[in-house]
CSV table of C-alpha atoms in Angstrom, one decimal:
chain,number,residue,atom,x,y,z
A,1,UNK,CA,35.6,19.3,3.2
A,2,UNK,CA,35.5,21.0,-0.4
A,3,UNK,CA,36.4,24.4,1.8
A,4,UNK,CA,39.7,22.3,2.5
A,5,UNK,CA,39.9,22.4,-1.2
A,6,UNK,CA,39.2,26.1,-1.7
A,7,UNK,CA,41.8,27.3,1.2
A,8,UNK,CA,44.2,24.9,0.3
A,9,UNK,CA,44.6,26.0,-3.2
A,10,UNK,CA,45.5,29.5,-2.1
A,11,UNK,CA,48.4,28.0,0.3
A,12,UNK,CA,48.9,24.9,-1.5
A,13,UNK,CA,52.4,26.5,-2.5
A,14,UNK,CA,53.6,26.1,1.1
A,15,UNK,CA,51.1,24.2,3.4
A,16,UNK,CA,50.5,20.4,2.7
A,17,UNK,CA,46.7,19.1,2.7
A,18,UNK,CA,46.0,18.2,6.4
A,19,UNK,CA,42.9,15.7,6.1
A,20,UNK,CA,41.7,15.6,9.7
A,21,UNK,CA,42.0,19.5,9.6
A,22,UNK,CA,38.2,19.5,8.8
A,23,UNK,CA,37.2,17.4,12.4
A,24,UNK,CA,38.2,20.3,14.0
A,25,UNK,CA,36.0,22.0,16.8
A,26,UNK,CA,36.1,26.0,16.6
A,27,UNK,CA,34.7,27.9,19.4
A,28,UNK,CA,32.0,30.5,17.5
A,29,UNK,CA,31.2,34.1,18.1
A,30,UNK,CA,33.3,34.6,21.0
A,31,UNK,CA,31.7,31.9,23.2
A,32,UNK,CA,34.7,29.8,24.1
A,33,UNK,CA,34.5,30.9,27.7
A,34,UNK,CA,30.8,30.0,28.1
A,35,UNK,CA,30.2,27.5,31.1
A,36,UNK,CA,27.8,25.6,32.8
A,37,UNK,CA,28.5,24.2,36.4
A,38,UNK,CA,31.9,24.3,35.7
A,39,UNK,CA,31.9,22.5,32.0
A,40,UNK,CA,32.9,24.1,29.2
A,41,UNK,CA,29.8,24.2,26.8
A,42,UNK,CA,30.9,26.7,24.2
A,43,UNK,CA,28.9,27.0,20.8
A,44,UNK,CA,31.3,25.6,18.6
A,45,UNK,CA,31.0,24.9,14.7
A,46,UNK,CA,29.9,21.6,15.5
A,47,UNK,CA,26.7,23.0,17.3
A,48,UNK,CA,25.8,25.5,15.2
A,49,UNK,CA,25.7,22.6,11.9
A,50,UNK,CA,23.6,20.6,14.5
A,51,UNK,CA,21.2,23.6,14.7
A,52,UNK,CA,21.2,24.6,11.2
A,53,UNK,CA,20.6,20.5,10.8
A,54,UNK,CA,17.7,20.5,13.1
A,55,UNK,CA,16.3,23.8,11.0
A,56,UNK,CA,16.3,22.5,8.0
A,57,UNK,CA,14.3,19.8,9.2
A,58,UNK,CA,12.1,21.7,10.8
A,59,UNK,CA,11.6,23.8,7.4
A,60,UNK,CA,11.1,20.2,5.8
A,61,UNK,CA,8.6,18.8,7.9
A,62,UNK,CA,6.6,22.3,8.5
A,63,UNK,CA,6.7,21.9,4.7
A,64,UNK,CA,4.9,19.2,4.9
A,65,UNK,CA,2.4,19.9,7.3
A,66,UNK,CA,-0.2,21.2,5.2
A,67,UNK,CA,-2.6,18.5,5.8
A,68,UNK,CA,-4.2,18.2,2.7
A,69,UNK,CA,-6.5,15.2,1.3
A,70,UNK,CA,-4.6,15.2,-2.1
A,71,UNK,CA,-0.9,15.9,-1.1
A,72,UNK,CA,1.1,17.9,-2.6
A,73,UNK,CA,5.2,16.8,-3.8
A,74,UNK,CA,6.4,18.4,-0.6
A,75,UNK,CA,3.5,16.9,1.8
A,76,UNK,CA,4.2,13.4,-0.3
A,77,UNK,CA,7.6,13.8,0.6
A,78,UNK,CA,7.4,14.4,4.6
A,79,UNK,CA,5.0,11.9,4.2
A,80,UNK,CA,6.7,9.2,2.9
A,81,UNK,CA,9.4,9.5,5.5
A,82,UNK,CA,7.0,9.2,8.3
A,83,UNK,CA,5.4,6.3,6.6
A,84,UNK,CA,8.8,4.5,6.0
A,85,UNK,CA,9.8,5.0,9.2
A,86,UNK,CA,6.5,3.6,10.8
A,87,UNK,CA,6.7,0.5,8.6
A,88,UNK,CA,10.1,0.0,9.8
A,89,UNK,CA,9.1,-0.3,13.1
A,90,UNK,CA,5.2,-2.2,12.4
A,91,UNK,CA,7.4,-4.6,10.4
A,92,UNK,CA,10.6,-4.6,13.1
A,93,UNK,CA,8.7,-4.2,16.3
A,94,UNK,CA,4.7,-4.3,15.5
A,95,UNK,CA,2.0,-2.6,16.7
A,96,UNK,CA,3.7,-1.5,19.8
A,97,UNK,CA,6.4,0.3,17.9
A,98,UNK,CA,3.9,2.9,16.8
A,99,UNK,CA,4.7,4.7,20.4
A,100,UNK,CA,8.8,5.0,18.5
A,101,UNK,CA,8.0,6.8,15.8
A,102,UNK,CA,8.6,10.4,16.9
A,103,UNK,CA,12.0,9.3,18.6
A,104,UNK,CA,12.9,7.2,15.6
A,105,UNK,CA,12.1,9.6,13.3
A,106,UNK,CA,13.9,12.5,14.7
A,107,UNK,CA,17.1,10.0,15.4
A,108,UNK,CA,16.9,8.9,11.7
A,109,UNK,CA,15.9,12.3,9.9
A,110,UNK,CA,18.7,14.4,12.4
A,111,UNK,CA,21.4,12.3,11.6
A,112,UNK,CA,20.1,12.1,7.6
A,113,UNK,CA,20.4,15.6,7.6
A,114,UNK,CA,23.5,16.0,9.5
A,115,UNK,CA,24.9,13.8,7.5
A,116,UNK,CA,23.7,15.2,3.7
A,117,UNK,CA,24.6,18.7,5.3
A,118,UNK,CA,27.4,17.6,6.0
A,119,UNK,CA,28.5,16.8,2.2
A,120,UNK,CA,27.5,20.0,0.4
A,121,UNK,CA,30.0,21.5,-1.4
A,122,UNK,CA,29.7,24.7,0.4
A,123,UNK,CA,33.6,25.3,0.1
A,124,UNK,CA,33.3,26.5,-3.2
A,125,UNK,CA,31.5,29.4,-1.9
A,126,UNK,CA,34.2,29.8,1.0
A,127,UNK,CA,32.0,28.6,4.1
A,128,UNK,CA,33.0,25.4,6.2
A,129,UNK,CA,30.6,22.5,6.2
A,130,UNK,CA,31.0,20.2,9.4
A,131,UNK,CA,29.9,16.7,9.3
A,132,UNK,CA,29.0,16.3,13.4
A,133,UNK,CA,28.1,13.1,13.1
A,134,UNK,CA,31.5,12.7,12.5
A,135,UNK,CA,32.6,13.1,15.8
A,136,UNK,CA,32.5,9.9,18.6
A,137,UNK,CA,31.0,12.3,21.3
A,138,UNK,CA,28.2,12.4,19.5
A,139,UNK,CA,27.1,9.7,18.2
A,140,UNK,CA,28.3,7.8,21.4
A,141,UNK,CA,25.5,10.3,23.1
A,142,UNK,CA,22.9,9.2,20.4
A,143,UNK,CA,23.8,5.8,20.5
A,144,UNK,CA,23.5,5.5,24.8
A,145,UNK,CA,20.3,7.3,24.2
A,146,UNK,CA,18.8,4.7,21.9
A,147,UNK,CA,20.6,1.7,24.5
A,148,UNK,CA,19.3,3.7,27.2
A,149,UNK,CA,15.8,3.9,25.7
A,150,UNK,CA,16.0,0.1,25.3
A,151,UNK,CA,16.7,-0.6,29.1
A,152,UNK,CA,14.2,1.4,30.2
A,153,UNK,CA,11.5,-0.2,28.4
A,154,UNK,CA,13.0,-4.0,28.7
A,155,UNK,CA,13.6,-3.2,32.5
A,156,UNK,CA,10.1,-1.6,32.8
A,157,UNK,CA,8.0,-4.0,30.9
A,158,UNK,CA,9.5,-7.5,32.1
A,159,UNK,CA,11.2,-6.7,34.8
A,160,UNK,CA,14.2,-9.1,36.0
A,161,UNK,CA,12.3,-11.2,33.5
A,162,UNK,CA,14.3,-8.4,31.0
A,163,UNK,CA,17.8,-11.0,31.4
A,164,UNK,CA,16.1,-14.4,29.4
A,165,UNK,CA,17.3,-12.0,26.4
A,166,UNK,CA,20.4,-13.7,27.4
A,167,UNK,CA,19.1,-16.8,27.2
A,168,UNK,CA,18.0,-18.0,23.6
A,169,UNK,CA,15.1,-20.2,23.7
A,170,UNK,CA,16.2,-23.7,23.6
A,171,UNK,CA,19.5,-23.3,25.1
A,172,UNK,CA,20.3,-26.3,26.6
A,173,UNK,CA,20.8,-25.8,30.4
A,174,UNK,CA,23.8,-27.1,30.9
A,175,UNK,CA,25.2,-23.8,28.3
A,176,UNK,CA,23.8,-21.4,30.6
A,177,UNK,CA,26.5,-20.2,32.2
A,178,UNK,CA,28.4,-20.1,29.0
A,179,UNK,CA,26.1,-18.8,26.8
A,180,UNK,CA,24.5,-15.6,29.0
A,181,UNK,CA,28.0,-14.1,29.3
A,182,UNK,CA,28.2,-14.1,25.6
A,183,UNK,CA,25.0,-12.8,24.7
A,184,UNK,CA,25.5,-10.3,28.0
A,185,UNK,CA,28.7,-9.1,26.3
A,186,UNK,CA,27.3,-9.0,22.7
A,187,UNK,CA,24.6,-7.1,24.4
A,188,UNK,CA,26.5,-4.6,26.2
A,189,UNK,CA,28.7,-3.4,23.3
A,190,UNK,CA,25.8,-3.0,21.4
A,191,UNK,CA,26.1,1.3,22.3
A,192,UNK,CA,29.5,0.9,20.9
A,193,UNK,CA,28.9,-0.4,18.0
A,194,UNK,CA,26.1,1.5,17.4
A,195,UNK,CA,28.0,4.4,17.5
A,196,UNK,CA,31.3,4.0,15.9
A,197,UNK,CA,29.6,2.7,13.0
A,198,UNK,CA,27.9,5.9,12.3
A,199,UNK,CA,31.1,7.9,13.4
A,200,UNK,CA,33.7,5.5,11.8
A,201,UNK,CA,31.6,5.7,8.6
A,202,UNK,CA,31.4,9.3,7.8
A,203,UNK,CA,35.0,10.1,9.0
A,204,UNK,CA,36.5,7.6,6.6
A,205,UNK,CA,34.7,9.1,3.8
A,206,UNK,CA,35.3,12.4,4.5
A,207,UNK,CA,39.2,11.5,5.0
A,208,UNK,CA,39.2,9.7,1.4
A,209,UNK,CA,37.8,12.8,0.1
A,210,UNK,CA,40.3,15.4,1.5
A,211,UNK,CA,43.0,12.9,0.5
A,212,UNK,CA,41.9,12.6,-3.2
A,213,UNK,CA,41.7,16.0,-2.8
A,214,UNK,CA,45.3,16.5,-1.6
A,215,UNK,CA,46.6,14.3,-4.8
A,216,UNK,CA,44.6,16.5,-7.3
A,217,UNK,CA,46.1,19.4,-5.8
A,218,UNK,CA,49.6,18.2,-5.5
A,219,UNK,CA,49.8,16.4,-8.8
A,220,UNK,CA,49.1,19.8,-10.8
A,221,UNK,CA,51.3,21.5,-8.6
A,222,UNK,CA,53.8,18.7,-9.6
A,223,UNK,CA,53.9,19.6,-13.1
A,224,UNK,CA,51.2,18.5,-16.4
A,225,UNK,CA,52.3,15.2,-16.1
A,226,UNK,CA,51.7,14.1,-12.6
A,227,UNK,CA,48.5,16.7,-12.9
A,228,UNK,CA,47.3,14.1,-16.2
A,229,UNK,CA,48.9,11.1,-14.2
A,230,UNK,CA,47.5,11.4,-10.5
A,231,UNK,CA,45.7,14.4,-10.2
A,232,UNK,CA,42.8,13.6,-13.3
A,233,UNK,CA,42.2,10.3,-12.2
A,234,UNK,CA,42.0,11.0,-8.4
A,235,UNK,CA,39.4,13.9,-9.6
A,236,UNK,CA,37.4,11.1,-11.6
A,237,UNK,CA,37.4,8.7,-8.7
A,238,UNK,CA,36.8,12.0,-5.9
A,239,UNK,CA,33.3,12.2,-8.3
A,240,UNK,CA,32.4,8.4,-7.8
A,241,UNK,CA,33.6,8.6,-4.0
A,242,UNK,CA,31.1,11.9,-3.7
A,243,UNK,CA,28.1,9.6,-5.4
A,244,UNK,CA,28.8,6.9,-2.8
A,245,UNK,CA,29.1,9.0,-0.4
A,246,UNK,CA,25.9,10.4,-0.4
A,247,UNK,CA,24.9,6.7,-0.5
A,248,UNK,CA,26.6,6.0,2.6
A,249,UNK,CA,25.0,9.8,4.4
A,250,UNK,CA,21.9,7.9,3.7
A,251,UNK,CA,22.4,4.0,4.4
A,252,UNK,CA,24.2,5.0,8.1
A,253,UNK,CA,21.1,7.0,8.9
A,254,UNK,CA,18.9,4.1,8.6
A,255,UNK,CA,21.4,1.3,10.0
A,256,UNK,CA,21.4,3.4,12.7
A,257,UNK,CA,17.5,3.6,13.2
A,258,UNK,CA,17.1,0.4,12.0
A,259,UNK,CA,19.2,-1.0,14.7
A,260,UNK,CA,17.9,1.0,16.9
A,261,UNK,CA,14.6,-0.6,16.0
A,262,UNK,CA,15.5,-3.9,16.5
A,263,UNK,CA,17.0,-3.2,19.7
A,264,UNK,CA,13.8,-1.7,20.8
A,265,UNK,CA,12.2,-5.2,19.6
A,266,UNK,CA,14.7,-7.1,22.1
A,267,UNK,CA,13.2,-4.6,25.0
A,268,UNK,CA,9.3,-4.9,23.7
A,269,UNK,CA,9.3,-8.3,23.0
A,270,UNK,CA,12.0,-9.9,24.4
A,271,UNK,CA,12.8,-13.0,22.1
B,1,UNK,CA,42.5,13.4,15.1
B,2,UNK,CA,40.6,16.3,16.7
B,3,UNK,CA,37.9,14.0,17.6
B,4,UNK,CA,40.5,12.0,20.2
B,5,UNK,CA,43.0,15.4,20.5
B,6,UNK,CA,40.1,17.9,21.4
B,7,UNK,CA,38.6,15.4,23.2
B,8,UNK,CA,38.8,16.4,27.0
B,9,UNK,CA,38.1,20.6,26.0
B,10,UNK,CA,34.9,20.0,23.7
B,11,UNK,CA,33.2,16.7,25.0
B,12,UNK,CA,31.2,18.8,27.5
B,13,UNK,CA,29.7,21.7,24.7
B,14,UNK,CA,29.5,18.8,22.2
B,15,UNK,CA,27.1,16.9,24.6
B,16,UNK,CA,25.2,19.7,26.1
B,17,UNK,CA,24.1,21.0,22.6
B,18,UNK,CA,23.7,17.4,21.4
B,19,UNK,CA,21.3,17.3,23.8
B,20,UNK,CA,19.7,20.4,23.6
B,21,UNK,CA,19.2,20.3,19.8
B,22,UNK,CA,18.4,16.7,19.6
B,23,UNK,CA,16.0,17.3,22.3
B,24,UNK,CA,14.5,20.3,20.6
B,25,UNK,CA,14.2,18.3,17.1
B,26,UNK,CA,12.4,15.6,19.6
B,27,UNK,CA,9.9,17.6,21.0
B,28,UNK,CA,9.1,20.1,18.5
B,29,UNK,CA,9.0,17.7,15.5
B,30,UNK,CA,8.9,13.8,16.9
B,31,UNK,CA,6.5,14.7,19.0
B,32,UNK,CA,4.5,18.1,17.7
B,33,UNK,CA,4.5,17.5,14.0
B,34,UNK,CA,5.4,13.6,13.2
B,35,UNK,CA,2.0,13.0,14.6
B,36,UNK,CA,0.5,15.2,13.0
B,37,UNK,CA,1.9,14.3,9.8
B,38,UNK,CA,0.7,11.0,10.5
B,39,UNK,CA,-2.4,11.9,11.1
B,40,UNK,CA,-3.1,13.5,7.7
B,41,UNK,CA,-2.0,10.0,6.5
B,42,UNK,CA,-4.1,7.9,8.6
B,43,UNK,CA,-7.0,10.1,7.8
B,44,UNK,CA,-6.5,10.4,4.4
B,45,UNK,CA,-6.3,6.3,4.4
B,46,UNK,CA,-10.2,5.8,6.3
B,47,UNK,CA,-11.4,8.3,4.0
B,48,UNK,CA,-10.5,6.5,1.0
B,49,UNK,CA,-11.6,3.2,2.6
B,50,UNK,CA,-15.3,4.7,3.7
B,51,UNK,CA,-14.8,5.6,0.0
B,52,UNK,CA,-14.5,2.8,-0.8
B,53,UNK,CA,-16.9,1.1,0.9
B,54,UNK,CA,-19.3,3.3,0.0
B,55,UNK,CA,-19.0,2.6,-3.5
B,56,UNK,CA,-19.2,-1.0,-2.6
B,57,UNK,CA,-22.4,-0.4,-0.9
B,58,UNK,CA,-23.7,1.5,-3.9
B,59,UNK,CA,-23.0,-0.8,-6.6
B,60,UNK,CA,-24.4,-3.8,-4.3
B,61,UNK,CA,-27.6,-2.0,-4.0
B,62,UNK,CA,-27.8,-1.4,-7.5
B,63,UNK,CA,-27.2,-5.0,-8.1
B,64,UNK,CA,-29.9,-5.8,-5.8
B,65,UNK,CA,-32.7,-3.3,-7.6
B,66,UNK,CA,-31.1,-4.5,-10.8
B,67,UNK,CA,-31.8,-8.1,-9.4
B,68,UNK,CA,-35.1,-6.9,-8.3
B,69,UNK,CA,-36.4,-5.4,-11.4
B,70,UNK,CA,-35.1,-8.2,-13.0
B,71,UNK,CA,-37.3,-10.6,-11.1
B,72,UNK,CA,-39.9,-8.3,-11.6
B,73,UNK,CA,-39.6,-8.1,-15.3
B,74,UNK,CA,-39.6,-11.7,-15.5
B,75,UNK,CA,-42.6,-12.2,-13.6
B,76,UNK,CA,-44.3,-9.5,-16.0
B,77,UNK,CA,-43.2,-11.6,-19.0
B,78,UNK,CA,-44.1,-14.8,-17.4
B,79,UNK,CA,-47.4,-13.2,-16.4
B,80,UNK,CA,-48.2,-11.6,-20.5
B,81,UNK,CA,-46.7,-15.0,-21.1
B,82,UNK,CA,-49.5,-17.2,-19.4
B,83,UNK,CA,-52.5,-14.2,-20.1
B,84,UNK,CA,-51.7,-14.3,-24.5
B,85,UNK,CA,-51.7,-18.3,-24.1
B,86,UNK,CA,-55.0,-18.6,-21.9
B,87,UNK,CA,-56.7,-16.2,-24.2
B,88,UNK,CA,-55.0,-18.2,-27.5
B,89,UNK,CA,-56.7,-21.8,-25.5
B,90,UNK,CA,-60.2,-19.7,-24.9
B,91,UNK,CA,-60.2,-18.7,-28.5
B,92,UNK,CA,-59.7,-22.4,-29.9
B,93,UNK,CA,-61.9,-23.4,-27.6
B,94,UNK,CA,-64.3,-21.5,-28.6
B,95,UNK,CA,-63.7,-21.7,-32.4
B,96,UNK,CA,-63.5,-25.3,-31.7
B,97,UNK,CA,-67.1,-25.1,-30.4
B,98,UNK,CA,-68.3,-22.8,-32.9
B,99,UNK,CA,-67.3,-25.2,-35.4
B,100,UNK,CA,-68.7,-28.1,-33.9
B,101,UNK,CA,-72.1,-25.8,-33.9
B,102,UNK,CA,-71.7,-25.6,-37.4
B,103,UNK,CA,-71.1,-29.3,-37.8
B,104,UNK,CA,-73.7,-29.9,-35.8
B,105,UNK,CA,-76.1,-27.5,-38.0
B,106,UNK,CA,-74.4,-28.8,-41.5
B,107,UNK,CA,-75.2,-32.4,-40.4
B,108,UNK,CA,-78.6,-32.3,-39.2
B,109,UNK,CA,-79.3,-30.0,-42.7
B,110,UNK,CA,-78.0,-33.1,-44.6
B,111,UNK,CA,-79.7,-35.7,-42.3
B,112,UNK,CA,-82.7,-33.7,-43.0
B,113,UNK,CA,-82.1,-33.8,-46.7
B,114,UNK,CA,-81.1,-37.6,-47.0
B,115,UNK,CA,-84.3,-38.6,-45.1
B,116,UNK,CA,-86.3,-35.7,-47.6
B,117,UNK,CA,-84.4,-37.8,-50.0
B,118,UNK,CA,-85.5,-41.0,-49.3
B,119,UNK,CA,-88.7,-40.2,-48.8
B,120,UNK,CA,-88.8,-38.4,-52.1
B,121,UNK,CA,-87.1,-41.7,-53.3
B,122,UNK,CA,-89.5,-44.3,-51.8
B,123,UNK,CA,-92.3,-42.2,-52.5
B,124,UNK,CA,-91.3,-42.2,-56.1
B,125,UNK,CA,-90.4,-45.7,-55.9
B,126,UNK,CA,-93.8,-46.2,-54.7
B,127,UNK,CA,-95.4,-43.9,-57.2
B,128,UNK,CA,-92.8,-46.3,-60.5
B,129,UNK,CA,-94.7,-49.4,-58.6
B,130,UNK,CA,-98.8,-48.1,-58.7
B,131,UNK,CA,-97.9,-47.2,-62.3
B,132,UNK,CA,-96.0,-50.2,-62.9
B,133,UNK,CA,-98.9,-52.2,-61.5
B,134,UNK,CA,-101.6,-50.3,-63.5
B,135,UNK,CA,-99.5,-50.9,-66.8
B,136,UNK,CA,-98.8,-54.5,-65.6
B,137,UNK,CA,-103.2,-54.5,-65.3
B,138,UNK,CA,-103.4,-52.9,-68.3
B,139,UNK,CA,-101.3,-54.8,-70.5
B,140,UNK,CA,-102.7,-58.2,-69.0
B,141,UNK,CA,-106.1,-56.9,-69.7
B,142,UNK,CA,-105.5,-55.8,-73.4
B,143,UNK,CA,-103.2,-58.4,-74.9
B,144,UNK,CA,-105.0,-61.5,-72.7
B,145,UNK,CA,-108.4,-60.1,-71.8
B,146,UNK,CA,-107.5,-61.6,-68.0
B,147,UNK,CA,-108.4,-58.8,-65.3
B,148,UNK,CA,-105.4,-59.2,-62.7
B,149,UNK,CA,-106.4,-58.4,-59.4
B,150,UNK,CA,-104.7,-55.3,-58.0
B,151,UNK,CA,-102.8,-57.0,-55.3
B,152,UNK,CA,-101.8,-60.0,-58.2
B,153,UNK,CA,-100.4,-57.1,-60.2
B,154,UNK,CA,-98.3,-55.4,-57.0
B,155,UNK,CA,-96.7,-58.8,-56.1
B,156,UNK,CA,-95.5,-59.4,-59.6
B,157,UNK,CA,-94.1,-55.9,-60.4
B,158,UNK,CA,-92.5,-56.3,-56.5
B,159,UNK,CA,-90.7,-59.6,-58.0
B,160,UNK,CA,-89.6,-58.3,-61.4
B,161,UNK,CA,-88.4,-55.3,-59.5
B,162,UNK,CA,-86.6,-57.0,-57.1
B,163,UNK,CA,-84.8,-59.6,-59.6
B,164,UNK,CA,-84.0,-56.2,-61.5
């Protein structure tokens, strides 16, 4: 989003600040014509920040793969996100959530990176960061994985036994038929949720940044007043937004694998 | 809102390289280095636990010898103990009887010398009462001209002796 800031200044004279501008999905090196069975799957700027995502967590973990007694910073590191993520799911699912760690941790770490990536200021050097995490598409394909994952393995361990997840323990039996729609429902929007959080989330930041953005730009263009008015304090606040910000790149990460976590719970263990 | 407007031309590349990539980062690092990763950890964690318990082990057994010699040195002292005090009872008992030896020898030296005493004594005794008796003869004769018979003069010297 700072290469909003960056472009815009050069046309700020006659173009106004679009905020969803940065959202956008560019075709790359020519491959807007690419198909697959009829579908359009061209490498856009979206995919290649999901690729440069999943290097740079590549290079991190191979960074930490050293496999010494006495780790190193970078080992300690790696290691300490594998550990955090195992005790989420020993303290969220127990011992059988050991089997989640490699999908947990590559849902939790991808979308961590995705979204940090997503927040470097790389406008100032004239390049485009994209946040893809921003977009519904994918974190709705994220999120049915993680639901999907949850079926499988409620459906697979119990069975049709899988539906007293519906039915709290102690539910008086006349509330039956009133309660297992409800929990059924609760249950089945679960993939939305998951997902628009995540989505919902990043967008809104990025949006309050571009439009903070937009009143720096057009309060200086407005004259010294307006610039000491609206444009200095939007700037002051645009620096506490980027701080929470990063907060937020982190704490939707782990909602997300943290739910995800618990929902595997609900499949493993039922109630 | 290109997520909504650009919906229906990029959903399908947006999804096929979700997948792809996720599905890379999946395989190649949930599954080919996580564990490994983990690994490291969990073996770093049982080493430091044997560790661990071998120090445990170590000290224990040095608090058993330590234990042991301590017995052991107890014992010895107990032993040097009872040895020094036998030998300090043998030696009073034998000074005791070495003593009484002595005693033994002092007293029958003094018996010997009383009774060589007494003798000495009664002999003398004897000896004062002849003489006694021959002055007691003697004197009787010269002043009164009467010749005492020897056992006349005994009795009386035995009387005036005896009423001192």
């Amino acid at each position: 989003m700072f290469a909003m800031l960056g472009t815009r200044r050069q046309v700020a004279a006659e173009a106004k600040v679009d905020p969803m501008h940065q959202f956008t999905i560019e075709p790359m090196f020519g491959s807007e014509a690419w198909e697959l069975a009829g579908y359009n799957i061209a490498f856009t700027n979206s995919a290649l920040w999901m690729a440069i995502s999943a290097v740079a967590l590549w290079v991190f973990v191979a960074g930490g793969m050293k496999r010494q007694l006495v780790p190193g910073r970078w080992q300690m590191a790696v290691e300490s996100f594998t550990g955090f993520i195992d005790g989420m799911l020993e303290a969220n699912v127990g011992k059988a959530g050991r089997k989640y760690v490699p999908y947990i941790f590559s849902l939790f770490m991808f979308i961590l990176f995705a979204n940090v990536l997503g927040l470097l200021p790389l406008g100032l050097v004239g390049v485009h960061p994209f946040t893809f995490t921003s977009h519904f598409t994918v974190t709705g394909v994220l999120a049915i994985l993680s639901f999907s994952i949850v079926l499988i393995v409620g459906f697979w361990k119990h069975g049709i036994h899988f539906f007293s997840l519906f039915v709290p323990h102690g539910t008086p039996w006349p509330m039956i038929p009133i309660i297992f729609p409800i929990e059924l429902i609760s249950f089945m929007v679960r993939p939305f949720s998951l997902g628009l959080r995540l989505f919902v989330a990043m967008m809104a930041g990025h949006v309050l940044l571009e439009v903070l953005s937009s009143f720096v730009i057009d309060g200086w263009n407005a004259g010294i007043g307006f610039g000491l008015l609206v444009g200095l304090p939007s700037f002051v606040l645009m620096v506490g937004i980027c701080a929470l910000e990063i907060l937020v790149a982190g704490i939707q990460a782990y909602v997300f694998a943290l739910l995800t976590s618990l929902y595997i719970n609900d499949a493993e263990n039922l109630h | 809102m290109p997520q909504i407007a650009q919906l229906a031309e990029t959903y399908s590349s947006q999804v096929f390289w979700l997948l792809i990539i996720f599905g890379l980062v999946f395989l190649v690092i949930g599954r080919g280095m996580v564990p490994k990763v983990m690994d490291t950890v969990a073996m770093r964690d049982s080493q430091i636990a044997e560790d661990l318990a071998a120090a445990q082990a170590a000290r224990d057994l040095a608090e058993q010898q330590e234990e042991a010699w301590r017995k052991r040195e107890n014992q010895n002292r107990a032993d040097a103990h009872a040895l020094i005090s036998a030998a300090k009872a043998e030696a009073a008992v034998q000074a005791e009887q070495k003593l009484a030896a002595a005693q033994k020898r002092l007293d029958e030296t003094l018996v010997g010398a009383e009774q060589r005493i007494a003798a000495a004594r009664a002999e003398a005794a004897a000896e004062v009462e002849s003489i006694a008796a021959d002055a007691a003869q003697d004197i009787a004769r010269r002043l009164a001209g009467i010749d005492v018979a020897r056992p006349n003069a005994e009795a009386a010297v035995k009387k005036v002796l005896a009423h001192g």
